[in-house]
Amino acid sequence: MLTIGIESSCDETSAAVVENGEKVLSCEVSSSVHLHSKFGGIIPEIASRYHLEYISEVTQSALKKAGLTFRDVDLVAATCRPGLLGSLLVGLSFAKGLSFALKKPFIGVNHIEAHLFSPFLGKGFVFPFIGLVVSGGHTSLARVNDFDKIRFFGHTRDDAAGEAFDKVAKILELGYPGGPVIDRLARTVTDSPFKFNCARLPGSFDFSYSGIKTDVLYTVQKLGRITKKTKAQIAHSFQTAAIDILVKKSILACKKFRIETLSAGGGVACNSYLRKRLEEESRKENIRFVYAEPKLCLDNAAMIAALGTSLYKKGFVSPYTLSAEA
Ligand code: KG4
Ligand code: ZN
């Protein structure tokens, strides 16, 4: 079964072809991030116009890379929520049009749920598992028993993990997106005189990042002009605290629910310190830690096509009246 996936929830225009819900035949991504970086964050109007301009080209390129044509497609899957409304609408409308023209079924997919499954692509899905989704818009922990049996039990109460990386990078004048820069800069020092902490929210699997972000802001304001080394030390301390809380709660969730598999997806799952710490802690607790290659952690249509196929195989389809939800 060949599924074409369309993803347009934020600043990545992506199309992918996935075979039988597991094998990625192609995954094309065209990002408008370069157009947003000077603003220090995503400008929704620019993102949706970019999707409109490139969606057709990206889709044709995905088919070509897979060595296929539109006639080979069996199912059309697209992100329907959550995301930027204007951006979602472009991909969703394009996918519905494609499905109608090809006379093939259409299915709408939840972007966050798709991030949960992307680490398993090409490796085989294992149930049950605890899934950590850490991206620019979400920080969530879920217990996953099947493709349609997902229970989210941990959320961010304010900023998402990626958002906190982006805001701290902005405070340190490191550019956008902040996650990769902080990751790189933090690796240039081994220790830091700064000590930042994340709210621990005991007894809950929720997260909070607004306090640590404000703490970094006040520290930087107090210091005045800062050297590159000081920036690296601040980045190091922030990253350690921001990641350690994710690791702690993810492992705790596996132990509490007696689940032996842990997955991490979303842009922040590219973070080198997060991967290292989750690997170390999982090994200690005999937990199998599954993570995706960076391309599949970031927003991509392969995960949309994959989850769309698995849901379709379980009997789900979406009507053309399905609307986008922010
Ligand atoms: O999943 P994603 O591509 O888009 C959303 O759905 O939001 O994630 C983008 C986020 C950005 O906030 C970016 O700063 C963060 O992921 N990110 C990272 C790293 N690479 C990307 N955060 C920390 N460390 C990284 N290496
Ligand atoms: Zn995402």
GROMACS .gro file of C-alpha atoms and ligand atoms in nm:
model
  353
    1MET     CA    1   0.000   0.000   0.000
    2LEU     CA    2   0.146   0.336  -0.105
    3THR     CA    3   0.053   0.647   0.091
    4ILE     CA    4   0.138   1.004   0.009
    5GLY     CA    5   0.168   1.225   0.317
    6ILE     CA    6   0.141   1.604   0.329
    7GLU     CA    7   0.267   1.814   0.622
    8SER     CA    8   0.225   2.191   0.647
    9SER     CA    9   0.152   2.268   1.014
   10CYS     CA   10   0.432   2.518   1.070
   11ASP     CA   11   0.724   2.634   0.855
   12GLU     CA   12   0.810   2.308   0.677
   13THR     CA   13   0.636   2.219   0.352
   14SER     CA   14   0.677   1.844   0.328
   15ALA     CA   15   0.553   1.553   0.119
   16ALA     CA   16   0.651   1.187   0.152
   17VAL     CA   17   0.574   0.847   0.011
   18VAL     CA   18   0.555   0.560   0.260
   19GLU     CA   19   0.500   0.194   0.179
   20ASN     CA   20   0.275  -0.014   0.407
   21GLY     CA   21   0.296   0.247   0.684
   22GLU     CA   22   0.659   0.167   0.765
   23LYS     CA   23   0.903   0.205   0.478
   24VAL     CA   24   0.990   0.561   0.379
   25LEU     CA   25   1.038   0.567  -0.001
   26SER     CA   26   1.090   0.944  -0.012
   27CYS     CA   27   1.052   1.245   0.216
   28GLU     CA   28   1.092   1.594   0.077
   29VAL     CA   29   1.106   1.900   0.302
   30SER     CA   30   1.126   2.263   0.198
   31SER     CA   31   1.150   2.502   0.492
   32SER     CA   32   1.067   2.871   0.506
   33VAL     CA   33   1.277   2.912   0.824
   34HIS     CA   34   1.523   3.146   0.645
   35LEU     CA   35   1.235   3.391   0.586
   36HIS     CA   36   1.141   3.397   0.957
   37SER     CA   37   1.485   3.404   1.120
   38LYS     CA   38   1.523   3.783   1.104
   39PHE     CA   39   1.198   3.817   1.304
   40GLY     CA   40   1.314   3.576   1.576
   41GLY     CA   41   1.008   3.353   1.533
   42ILE     CA   42   0.757   3.219   1.282
   43ILE     CA   43   0.539   3.474   1.099
   44PRO     CA   44   0.220   3.276   1.018
   45GLU     CA   45   0.131   3.471   0.703
   46ILE     CA   46   0.476   3.418   0.552
   47ALA     CA   47   0.460   3.046   0.638
   48SER     CA   48   0.122   2.989   0.472
   49ARG     CA   49   0.219   3.180   0.156
   50TYR     CA   50   0.536   2.972   0.131
   51HIS     CA   51   0.334   2.648   0.160
   52LEU     CA   52   0.105   2.766  -0.118
   53GLU     CA   53   0.398   2.839  -0.344
   54TYR     CA   54   0.588   2.513  -0.287
   55ILE     CA   55   0.340   2.239  -0.196
   56SER     CA   56   0.282   2.120  -0.550
   57GLU     CA   57   0.653   2.114  -0.639
   58VAL     CA   58   0.746   1.935  -0.315
   59THR     CA   59   0.476   1.670  -0.371
   60GLN     CA   60   0.584   1.603  -0.728
   61SER     CA   61   0.943   1.580  -0.614
   62ALA     CA   62   0.850   1.322  -0.344
   63LEU     CA   63   0.677   1.104  -0.603
   64LYS     CA   64   0.968   1.136  -0.846
   65LYS     CA   65   1.224   1.043  -0.576
   66ALA     CA   66   1.014   0.733  -0.494
   67GLY     CA   67   1.010   0.643  -0.865
   68LEU     CA   68   0.629   0.665  -0.871
   69THR     CA   69   0.350   0.865  -1.031
   70PHE     CA   70   0.018   0.994  -0.891
   71ARG     CA   71  -0.153   0.684  -1.035
   72ASP     CA   72   0.042   0.457  -0.794
   73VAL     CA   73  -0.094   0.627  -0.481
   74ASP     CA   74  -0.347   0.428  -0.270
   75LEU     CA   75  -0.411   0.676   0.013
   76VAL     CA   76  -0.366   1.049   0.078
   77ALA     CA   77  -0.284   1.156   0.437
   78ALA     CA   78  -0.243   1.511   0.563
   79THR     CA   79  -0.186   1.693   0.892
   80CYS     CA   80  -0.515   1.843   1.009
   81ARG     CA   81  -0.410   1.963   1.359
   82PRO     CA   82  -0.256   2.119   1.560
   83GLY     CA   83  -0.059   2.398   1.398
   84LEU     CA   84  -0.090   2.738   1.235
   85LEU     CA   85  -0.438   2.755   1.089
   86GLY     CA   86  -0.346   2.919   0.758
   87SER     CA   87  -0.056   2.679   0.706
   88LEU     CA   88  -0.264   2.371   0.793
   89LEU     CA   89  -0.535   2.478   0.551
   90VAL     CA   90  -0.295   2.485   0.257
   91GLY     CA   91  -0.175   2.127   0.303
   92LEU     CA   92  -0.514   1.993   0.402
   93SER     CA   93  -0.694   2.149   0.105
   94PHE     CA   94  -0.420   2.033  -0.131
   95ALA     CA   95  -0.447   1.676   0.005
   96LYS     CA   96  -0.826   1.671  -0.023
   97GLY     CA   97  -0.802   1.792  -0.382
   98LEU     CA   98  -0.546   1.524  -0.459
   99SER     CA   99  -0.760   1.251  -0.303
  100PHE     CA  100  -1.068   1.368  -0.495
  101ALA     CA  101  -0.884   1.388  -0.828
  102LEU     CA  102  -0.718   1.047  -0.782
  103LYS     CA  103  -1.036   0.887  -0.644
  104LYS     CA  104  -0.836   0.755  -0.347
  105PRO     CA  105  -0.929   0.772   0.022
  106PHE     CA  106  -0.824   1.063   0.238
  107ILE     CA  107  -0.727   1.069   0.605
  108GLY     CA  108  -0.646   1.360   0.837
  109VAL     CA  109  -0.368   1.303   1.092
  110ASN     CA  110  -0.284   1.465   1.426
  111HIS     CA  111   0.068   1.609   1.404
  112ILE     CA  112   0.163   1.543   1.769
  113GLU     CA  113   0.045   1.183   1.750
  114ALA     CA  114   0.251   1.139   1.432
  115HIS     CA  115   0.564   1.261   1.619
  116LEU     CA  116   0.504   0.980   1.873
  117PHE     CA  117   0.539   0.710   1.607
  118SER     CA  118   0.816   0.856   1.387
  119PRO     CA  119   1.104   0.701   1.592
  120PHE     CA  120   0.977   0.352   1.497
  121LEU     CA  121   0.975   0.411   1.121
  122GLY     CA  122   1.173   0.141   0.944
  123LYS     CA  123   1.235  -0.041   1.276
  124GLY     CA  124   0.892  -0.192   1.345
  125PHE     CA  125   0.637  -0.058   1.594
  126VAL     CA  126   0.641  -0.189   1.953
  127PHE     CA  127   0.343  -0.149   2.187
  128PRO     CA  128   0.293  -0.033   2.454
  129PHE     CA  129   0.539   0.255   2.480
  130ILE     CA  130   0.583   0.588   2.654
  131GLY     CA  131   0.626   0.866   2.399
  132LEU     CA  132   0.789   1.200   2.465
  133VAL     CA  133   0.709   1.472   2.210
  134VAL     CA  134   0.925   1.781   2.242
  135SER     CA  135   0.889   2.043   1.973
  136GLY     CA  136   0.855   2.414   1.917
  137GLY     CA  137   0.488   2.404   2.011
  138HIS     CA  138   0.450   2.099   2.237
  139THR     CA  139   0.598   1.916   2.532
  140SER     CA  140   0.394   1.605   2.597
  141LEU     CA  141   0.420   1.261   2.749
  142ALA     CA  142   0.183   0.991   2.630
  143ARG     CA  143   0.111   0.628   2.699
  144VAL     CA  144   0.058   0.455   2.365
  145ASN     CA  145  -0.114   0.116   2.346
  146ASP     CA  146  -0.196   0.124   1.974
  147PHE     CA  147  -0.218   0.369   1.681
  148ASP     CA  148  -0.562   0.479   1.798
  149LYS     CA  149  -0.511   0.426   2.172
  150ILE     CA  150  -0.308   0.718   2.296
  151ARG     CA  151  -0.342   0.879   2.637
  152PHE     CA  152  -0.157   1.204   2.701
  153PHE     CA  153  -0.078   1.246   3.072
  154GLY     CA  154   0.189   1.518   3.075
  155HIS     CA  155   0.185   1.862   2.911
  156THR     CA  156   0.361   2.191   2.933
  157ARG     CA  157   0.180   2.443   3.148
  158ASP     CA  158   0.330   2.739   2.961
  159ASP     CA  159   0.616   2.745   2.707
  160ALA     CA  160   0.702   2.433   2.508
  161ALA     CA  161   1.058   2.296   2.538
  162GLY     CA  162   1.157   2.411   2.187
  163GLU     CA  163   0.995   2.748   2.247
  164ALA     CA  164   1.209   2.787   2.560
  165PHE     CA  165   1.525   2.705   2.358
  166ASP     CA  166   1.417   2.960   2.095
  167LYS     CA  167   1.343   3.231   2.353
  168VAL     CA  168   1.666   3.176   2.546
  169ALA     CA  169   1.858   3.191   2.215
  170LYS     CA  170   1.684   3.521   2.142
  171ILE     CA  171   1.785   3.659   2.483
  172LEU     CA  172   2.145   3.552   2.408
  173GLU     CA  173   2.118   3.700   2.056
  174LEU     CA  174   2.201   3.365   1.893
  175GLY     CA  175   1.941   3.371   1.615
  176TYR     CA  176   1.643   3.152   1.526
  177PRO     CA  177   1.577   2.859   1.558
  178GLY     CA  178   1.755   2.853   1.891
  179GLY     CA  179   1.766   2.482   1.971
  180PRO     CA  180   2.047   2.376   1.737
  181VAL     CA  181   2.262   2.683   1.826
  182ILE     CA  182   2.225   2.630   2.201
  183ASP     CA  183   2.301   2.259   2.154
  184ARG     CA  184   2.623   2.344   1.966
  185LEU     CA  185   2.730   2.628   2.197
  186ALA     CA  186   2.664   2.430   2.516
  187ARG     CA  187   2.904   2.163   2.393
  188THR     CA  188   3.193   2.414   2.385
  189VAL     CA  189   3.210   2.424   2.768
  190THR     CA  190   3.210   2.141   3.020
  191ASP     CA  191   3.080   2.328   3.322
  192SER     CA  192   2.912   2.653   3.414
  193PRO     CA  193   2.911   2.889   3.714
  194PHE     CA  194   2.544   2.962   3.637
  195LYS     CA  195   2.280   2.739   3.791
  196PHE     CA  196   1.935   2.751   3.636
  197ASN     CA  197   1.653   2.524   3.743
  198CYS     CA  198   1.323   2.414   3.589
  199ALA     CA  199   1.006   2.403   3.797
  200ARG     CA  200   0.980   2.041   3.915
  201LEU     CA  201   0.602   2.027   3.966
  202PRO     CA  202   0.622   1.726   4.201
  203GLY     CA  203   0.352   1.462   4.172
  204SER     CA  204   0.274   1.566   3.814
  205PHE     CA  205   0.410   1.474   3.472
  206ASP     CA  206   0.358   1.833   3.353
  207PHE     CA  207   0.638   2.070   3.260
  208SER     CA  208   0.695   2.443   3.294
  209TYR     CA  209   0.958   2.648   3.114
  210SER     CA  210   0.853   3.008   3.165
  211GLY     CA  211   1.034   3.042   3.501
  212ILE     CA  212   1.373   2.929   3.374
  213LYS     CA  213   1.340   3.153   3.068
  214THR     CA  214   1.273   3.458   3.290
  215ASP     CA  215   1.563   3.357   3.513
  216VAL     CA  216   1.796   3.355   3.211
  217LEU     CA  217   1.658   3.693   3.100
  218TYR     CA  218   1.722   3.859   3.440
  219THR     CA  219   2.070   3.705   3.461
  220VAL     CA  220   2.164   3.840   3.117
  221GLN     CA  221   2.017   4.184   3.197
  222LYS     CA  222   2.219   4.198   3.518
  223LEU     CA  223   2.543   4.098   3.344
  224GLY     CA  224   2.518   4.366   3.073
  225ARG     CA  225   2.768   4.295   2.792
  226ILE     CA  226   2.860   3.927   2.783
  227THR     CA  227   3.140   3.734   2.616
  228LYS     CA  228   3.091   3.432   2.392
  229LYS     CA  229   3.223   3.210   2.671
  230THR     CA  230   2.964   3.345   2.916
  231LYS     CA  231   2.691   3.285   2.657
  232ALA     CA  232   2.814   2.927   2.623
  233GLN     CA  233   2.808   2.881   3.000
  234ILE     CA  234   2.452   3.016   3.022
  235ALA     CA  235   2.347   2.794   2.732
  236HIS     CA  236   2.510   2.495   2.902
  237SER     CA  237   2.333   2.550   3.233
  238PHE     CA  238   1.997   2.623   3.069
  239GLN     CA  239   2.019   2.315   2.846
  240THR     CA  240   2.119   2.088   3.135
  241ALA     CA  241   1.816   2.196   3.342
  242ALA     CA  242   1.571   2.200   3.049
  243ILE     CA  243   1.670   1.849   2.936
  244ASP     CA  244   1.722   1.685   3.277
  245ILE     CA  245   1.358   1.743   3.372
  246LEU     CA  246   1.243   1.578   3.046
  247VAL     CA  247   1.467   1.278   3.110
  248LYS     CA  248   1.361   1.246   3.473
  249LYS     CA  249   0.988   1.251   3.401
  250SER     CA  250   1.012   1.022   3.095
  251ILE     CA  251   1.200   0.753   3.290
  252LEU     CA  252   0.968   0.795   3.589
  253ALA     CA  253   0.666   0.744   3.361
  254CYS     CA  254   0.813   0.420   3.221
  255LYS     CA  255   0.871   0.292   3.575
  256LYS     CA  256   0.532   0.401   3.706
  257PHE     CA  257   0.337   0.240   3.419
  258ARG     CA  258   0.583  -0.055   3.393
  259ILE     CA  259   0.648   0.007   3.027
  260GLU     CA  260   0.977  -0.102   2.877
  261THR     CA  261   0.990   0.109   2.560
  262LEU     CA  262   1.043   0.484   2.542
  263SER     CA  263   1.036   0.697   2.227
  264ALA     CA  264   1.134   1.060   2.175
  265GLY     CA  265   1.025   1.271   1.878
  266GLY     CA  266   0.986   1.635   1.777
  267GLY     CA  267   1.256   1.891   1.699
  268VAL     CA  268   1.405   1.898   2.051
  269ALA     CA  269   1.461   1.521   2.026
  270CYS     CA  270   1.753   1.615   1.794
  271ASN     CA  271   1.928   1.759   2.099
  272SER     CA  272   2.257   1.575   2.156
  273TYR     CA  273   2.244   1.606   2.535
  274LEU     CA  274   1.884   1.476   2.547
  275ARG     CA  275   1.976   1.172   2.340
  276LYS     CA  276   2.285   1.098   2.549
  277ARG     CA  277   2.098   1.132   2.881
  278LEU     CA  278   1.797   0.930   2.769
  279GLU     CA  279   2.026   0.656   2.640
  280GLU     CA  280   2.220   0.646   2.968
  281GLU     CA  281   1.917   0.649   3.196
  282SER     CA  282   1.719   0.400   2.984
  283ARG     CA  283   2.009   0.157   2.991
  284LYS     CA  284   2.024   0.175   3.370
  285GLU     CA  285   1.653   0.092   3.395
  286ASN     CA  286   1.645  -0.175   3.120
  287ILE     CA  287   1.424   0.043   2.905
  288ARG     CA  288   1.451   0.028   2.526
  289PHE     CA  289   1.498   0.385   2.405
  290VAL     CA  290   1.392   0.447   2.043
  291TYR     CA  291   1.464   0.773   1.865
  292ALA     CA  292   1.450   0.891   1.510
  293GLU     CA  293   1.723   1.026   1.287
  294PRO     CA  294   1.712   1.411   1.299
  295LYS     CA  295   1.523   1.435   0.968
  296LEU     CA  296   1.235   1.233   1.113
  297CYS     CA  297   1.243   1.418   1.450
  298LEU     CA  298   1.177   1.750   1.280
  299ASP     CA  299   0.849   1.820   1.102
  300ASN     CA  300   0.814   1.580   0.810
  301ALA     CA  301   0.542   1.418   0.601
  302ALA     CA  302   0.676   1.063   0.637
  303MET     CA  303   0.537   1.040   0.990
  304ILE     CA  304   0.201   1.171   0.863
  305ALA     CA  305   0.186   0.913   0.584
  306ALA     CA  306   0.291   0.636   0.827
  307LEU     CA  307   0.030   0.708   1.093
  308GLY     CA  308  -0.234   0.777   0.825
  309THR     CA  309  -0.172   0.430   0.677
  310SER     CA  310  -0.189   0.253   1.013
  311LEU     CA  311  -0.515   0.429   1.103
  312TYR     CA  312  -0.660   0.354   0.759
  313LYS     CA  313  -0.573  -0.014   0.803
  314LYS     CA  314  -0.772  -0.002   1.127
  315GLY     CA  315  -1.074   0.123   0.936
  316PHE     CA  316  -1.046   0.501   0.976
  317VAL     CA  317  -1.105   0.746   0.690
  318SER     CA  318  -1.183   1.117   0.696
  319PRO     CA  319  -1.459   1.304   0.517
  320TYR     CA  320  -1.377   1.604   0.297
  321THR     CA  321  -1.562   1.816   0.554
  322LEU     CA  322  -1.276   1.759   0.801
  323SER     CA  323  -1.143   2.101   0.893
  324ALA     CA  324  -0.809   2.223   1.020
  325GLU     CA  325  -0.778   2.294   1.392
  326ALA     CA  326  -0.515   2.519   1.543
  327KG4     O1  327   0.912   1.945   1.561
  327KG4     P1  328   0.963   2.074   1.506
  327KG4     O2  329   1.041   2.068   1.377
  327KG4     O3  330   0.846   2.176   1.482
  327KG4     C1  331   0.736   2.190   1.564
  327KG4     O4  332   0.641   2.108   1.550
  327KG4     O5  333   0.745   2.281   1.649
  327KG4     O6  334   1.053   2.142   1.621
  327KG4     C2  335   1.115   2.267   1.607
  327KG4     C3  336   1.178   2.304   1.741
  327KG4     C4  337   1.237   2.444   1.747
  327KG4     O7  338   1.190   2.507   1.864
  327KG4     C5  339   1.388   2.420   1.754
  327KG4     O8  340   1.458   2.520   1.824
  327KG4     C6  341   1.393   2.287   1.825
  327KG4     O9  342   1.285   2.213   1.772
  327KG4     N1  343   1.519   2.215   1.800
  327KG4     C7  344   1.608   2.184   1.898
  327KG4     C8  345   1.718   2.121   1.833
  327KG4     N2  346   1.690   2.113   1.699
  327KG4     C9  347   1.568   2.171   1.681
  327KG4     N3  348   1.605   2.206   2.031
  327KG4    C10  349   1.710   2.164   2.103
  327KG4     N4  350   1.820   2.106   2.049
  327KG4    C11  351   1.828   2.081   1.916
  327KG4     N5  352   1.936   2.022   1.864
  328ZN      ZN  353   0.630   1.911   1.499
   0.00000   0.00000   0.00000
